[in-house]
Amino acid sequence: MKLRTKYHGEIEINEKDIFHFECGIPGFLDEKQFVLLPLEDTPFVILQSVKTPALGFAMIDPFGYFPDYDIELDEQTVTQLELSSEKEVAVYVILTVADPFDNTTANLQAPIVLNYEKKLGKQVILTNTPYKTKHRLFPNKVEAK
């Protein structure tokens, strides 16, 4: 199927690659279908809405940037995503891309959790956690103005 995207123009996708978000994403409750599109030659991926071409979230695998990042999924999320093994799970965090790029932040409080096998997804809002919505990707660099 052809898909118009925010960052990749018009592309061809396979319908079996669509992730279903039963409850949408907070702030985008009507957006229930997304595909993951890698950004070539970068560690970033785009969570692209199937329905809305202009809606694409830049994301990263947080463990490469935040090695101590650790989340625990509640039973409701495990059931909703039909998870039976850690091998099925992928975790991403949404970026707020800044200019200059060194000031880009990651939302560690609300990761995107995907079941790769069943193509189910959910943005999980973590509670009772030290994680915030804005953690700098490059904390050792002086903040540029």
mmCIF file of C-alpha atoms in Angstrom:
data_model
loop_
_atom_site.group_PDB
_atom_site.id
_atom_site.type_symbol
_atom_site.label_atom_id
_atom_site.label_comp_id
_atom_site.label_asym_id
_atom_site.label_seq_id
_atom_site.Cartn_x
_atom_site.Cartn_y
_atom_site.Cartn_z
ATOM 1 C CA MET A 1 0.000 0.000 0.000
ATOM 2 C CA LYS A 2 1.176 3.539 -0.707
ATOM 3 C CA LEU A 3 1.723 5.799 2.261
ATOM 4 C CA ARG A 4 2.428 9.518 2.334
ATOM 5 C CA THR A 5 4.828 10.364 5.156
ATOM 6 C CA LYS A 6 6.246 13.384 6.954
ATOM 7 C CA TYR A 7 9.939 12.605 6.381
ATOM 8 C CA HIS A 8 10.122 9.963 3.643
ATOM 9 C CA GLY A 9 7.703 11.328 1.030
ATOM 10 C CA GLU A 10 5.439 8.744 -0.586
ATOM 11 C CA ILE A 11 6.569 5.182 0.053
ATOM 12 C CA GLU A 12 5.298 1.652 -0.367
ATOM 13 C CA ILE A 13 4.622 -0.274 2.847
ATOM 14 C CA ASN A 14 3.406 -3.762 3.590
ATOM 15 C CA GLU A 15 0.171 -3.799 5.604
ATOM 16 C CA LYS A 16 1.660 -6.515 7.833
ATOM 17 C CA ASP A 17 4.176 -3.904 9.084
ATOM 18 C CA ILE A 18 1.448 -1.701 10.605
ATOM 19 C CA PHE A 19 1.380 -1.478 14.404
ATOM 20 C CA HIS A 20 -2.034 -1.113 16.020
ATOM 21 C CA PHE A 21 -2.414 1.233 18.997
ATOM 22 C CA GLU A 22 -5.781 0.300 20.471
ATOM 23 C CA CYS A 23 -6.101 3.530 22.460
ATOM 24 C CA GLY A 24 -4.137 5.789 20.120
ATOM 25 C CA ILE A 25 -1.375 7.935 21.607
ATOM 26 C CA PRO A 26 -2.074 10.561 24.278
ATOM 27 C CA GLY A 27 -2.906 13.757 22.428
ATOM 28 C CA PHE A 28 -3.633 11.744 19.256
ATOM 29 C CA LEU A 29 -6.372 9.360 20.369
ATOM 30 C CA ASP A 30 -7.757 8.898 16.839
ATOM 31 C CA GLU A 31 -4.359 7.792 15.527
ATOM 32 C CA LYS A 32 -4.399 4.012 15.870
ATOM 33 C CA GLN A 33 -2.130 2.753 13.083
ATOM 34 C CA PHE A 34 1.573 3.487 12.715
ATOM 35 C CA VAL A 35 4.602 2.119 10.904
ATOM 36 C CA LEU A 36 8.238 2.305 11.974
ATOM 37 C CA LEU A 37 10.488 3.871 9.366
ATOM 38 C CA PRO A 38 14.257 4.048 9.911
ATOM 39 C CA LEU A 39 16.018 7.318 9.178
ATOM 40 C CA GLU A 40 18.843 6.227 6.927
ATOM 41 C CA ASP A 41 22.366 6.303 8.387
ATOM 42 C CA THR A 42 21.119 7.356 11.856
ATOM 43 C CA PRO A 43 20.051 5.569 15.060
ATOM 44 C CA PHE A 44 16.633 7.243 14.745
ATOM 45 C CA VAL A 45 13.306 5.850 13.596
ATOM 46 C CA ILE A 46 10.057 7.578 12.737
ATOM 47 C CA LEU A 47 6.771 6.372 14.169
ATOM 48 C CA GLN A 48 4.675 7.403 11.174
ATOM 49 C CA SER A 49 0.896 7.641 11.294
ATOM 50 C CA VAL A 50 -0.817 5.664 8.547
ATOM 51 C CA LYS A 51 -3.821 8.004 8.631
ATOM 52 C CA THR A 52 -2.132 11.437 8.852
ATOM 53 C CA PRO A 53 0.883 12.091 6.585
ATOM 54 C CA ALA A 54 2.080 15.088 8.642
ATOM 55 C CA LEU A 55 2.228 13.058 11.879
ATOM 56 C CA GLY A 56 5.554 11.348 12.453
ATOM 57 C CA PHE A 57 7.411 11.064 15.756
ATOM 58 C CA ALA A 58 11.220 10.901 15.808
ATOM 59 C CA MET A 59 12.296 8.172 18.249
ATOM 60 C CA ILE A 60 15.335 6.284 19.500
ATOM 61 C CA ASP A 61 16.047 3.069 21.319
ATOM 62 C CA PRO A 62 16.749 4.649 24.724
ATOM 63 C CA PHE A 63 19.206 2.046 25.985
ATOM 64 C CA GLY A 64 22.041 3.281 23.749
ATOM 65 C CA TYR A 65 21.792 6.820 25.142
ATOM 66 C CA PHE A 66 20.579 6.056 28.665
ATOM 67 C CA PRO A 67 22.242 2.733 29.657
ATOM 68 C CA ASP A 68 20.640 2.751 33.125
ATOM 69 C CA TYR A 69 17.127 3.259 31.732
ATOM 70 C CA ASP A 70 14.836 0.665 33.258
ATOM 71 C CA ILE A 71 11.084 0.352 33.056
ATOM 72 C CA GLU A 72 8.597 -2.095 34.447
ATOM 73 C CA LEU A 73 5.346 -2.671 32.594
ATOM 74 C CA ASP A 74 2.163 -3.047 34.596
ATOM 75 C CA GLU A 75 0.007 -6.129 34.128
ATOM 76 C CA GLN A 76 -2.629 -4.209 32.169
ATOM 77 C CA THR A 77 -0.033 -3.156 29.572
ATOM 78 C CA VAL A 78 1.389 -6.679 29.344
ATOM 79 C CA THR A 79 -2.133 -8.022 28.735
ATOM 80 C CA GLN A 80 -3.095 -5.262 26.288
ATOM 81 C CA LEU A 81 0.047 -5.816 24.212
ATOM 82 C CA GLU A 82 -0.330 -9.617 24.491
ATOM 83 C CA LEU A 83 3.265 -9.950 25.657
ATOM 84 C CA SER A 84 4.531 -13.380 26.591
ATOM 85 C CA SER A 85 8.291 -12.897 26.208
ATOM 86 C CA GLU A 86 10.842 -10.077 26.366
ATOM 87 C CA LYS A 87 11.933 -11.109 22.857
ATOM 88 C CA GLU A 88 8.671 -9.693 21.456
ATOM 89 C CA VAL A 89 9.200 -6.257 22.979
ATOM 90 C CA ALA A 90 10.839 -3.148 21.595
ATOM 91 C CA VAL A 91 11.023 0.093 23.558
ATOM 92 C CA TYR A 92 11.475 3.519 22.008
ATOM 93 C CA VAL A 93 11.274 7.043 23.343
ATOM 94 C CA ILE A 94 9.955 10.064 21.502
ATOM 95 C CA LEU A 95 12.382 12.902 20.851
ATOM 96 C CA THR A 96 11.821 16.615 20.929
ATOM 97 C CA VAL A 97 14.266 17.625 18.241
ATOM 98 C CA ALA A 98 15.883 20.986 18.962
ATOM 99 C CA ASP A 99 17.915 23.475 17.003
ATOM 100 C CA PRO A 100 20.788 23.098 17.597
ATOM 101 C CA PHE A 101 20.466 19.329 17.648
ATOM 102 C CA ASP A 102 22.696 19.042 20.743
ATOM 103 C CA ASN A 103 19.726 20.326 22.789
ATOM 104 C CA THR A 104 17.418 17.503 21.662
ATOM 105 C CA THR A 105 15.572 15.775 24.497
ATOM 106 C CA ALA A 106 14.002 12.347 25.002
ATOM 107 C CA ASN A 107 10.750 11.602 26.803
ATOM 108 C CA LEU A 108 11.779 8.815 29.181
ATOM 109 C CA GLN A 109 8.551 9.088 31.187
ATOM 110 C CA ALA A 110 6.323 7.917 28.339
ATOM 111 C CA PRO A 111 8.048 5.232 26.233
ATOM 112 C CA ILE A 112 6.506 3.645 23.173
ATOM 113 C CA VAL A 113 6.304 -0.110 23.775
ATOM 114 C CA LEU A 114 5.831 -2.405 20.789
ATOM 115 C CA ASN A 115 5.011 -6.087 20.472
ATOM 116 C CA TYR A 116 6.891 -6.922 17.277
ATOM 117 C CA GLU A 117 5.259 -10.333 16.866
ATOM 118 C CA LYS A 118 1.630 -9.212 17.145
ATOM 119 C CA LYS A 119 2.161 -5.665 15.810
ATOM 120 C CA LEU A 120 0.617 -4.019 18.851
ATOM 121 C CA GLY A 121 1.795 -0.774 20.404
ATOM 122 C CA LYS A 122 1.147 1.559 23.297
ATOM 123 C CA GLN A 123 2.622 4.703 24.752
ATOM 124 C CA VAL A 124 3.073 3.871 28.421
ATOM 125 C CA ILE A 125 2.951 6.699 30.946
ATOM 126 C CA LEU A 126 5.273 5.725 33.803
ATOM 127 C CA THR A 127 4.296 6.769 37.319
ATOM 128 C CA ASN A 128 6.394 6.764 40.497
ATOM 129 C CA THR A 129 9.535 7.104 38.410
ATOM 130 C CA PRO A 130 12.501 9.492 38.341
ATOM 131 C CA TYR A 131 12.068 9.848 34.570
ATOM 132 C CA LYS A 132 10.820 13.093 33.073
ATOM 133 C CA THR A 133 9.537 14.142 29.668
ATOM 134 C CA LYS A 134 12.773 15.975 28.777
ATOM 135 C CA HIS A 135 16.122 14.238 29.244
ATOM 136 C CA ARG A 136 18.924 15.668 27.139
ATOM 137 C CA LEU A 137 20.352 13.210 24.611
ATOM 138 C CA PHE A 138 23.758 14.848 24.895
ATOM 139 C CA PRO A 139 23.975 15.933 28.563
ATOM 140 C CA ASN A 140 27.741 16.463 28.481
ATOM 141 C CA LYS A 141 27.531 19.143 25.825
ATOM 142 C CA VAL A 142 27.029 22.707 26.947
ATOM 143 C CA GLU A 143 23.521 23.826 26.170
ATOM 144 C CA ALA A 144 23.637 25.934 23.038
ATOM 145 C CA LYS A 145 21.446 29.010 22.842
#
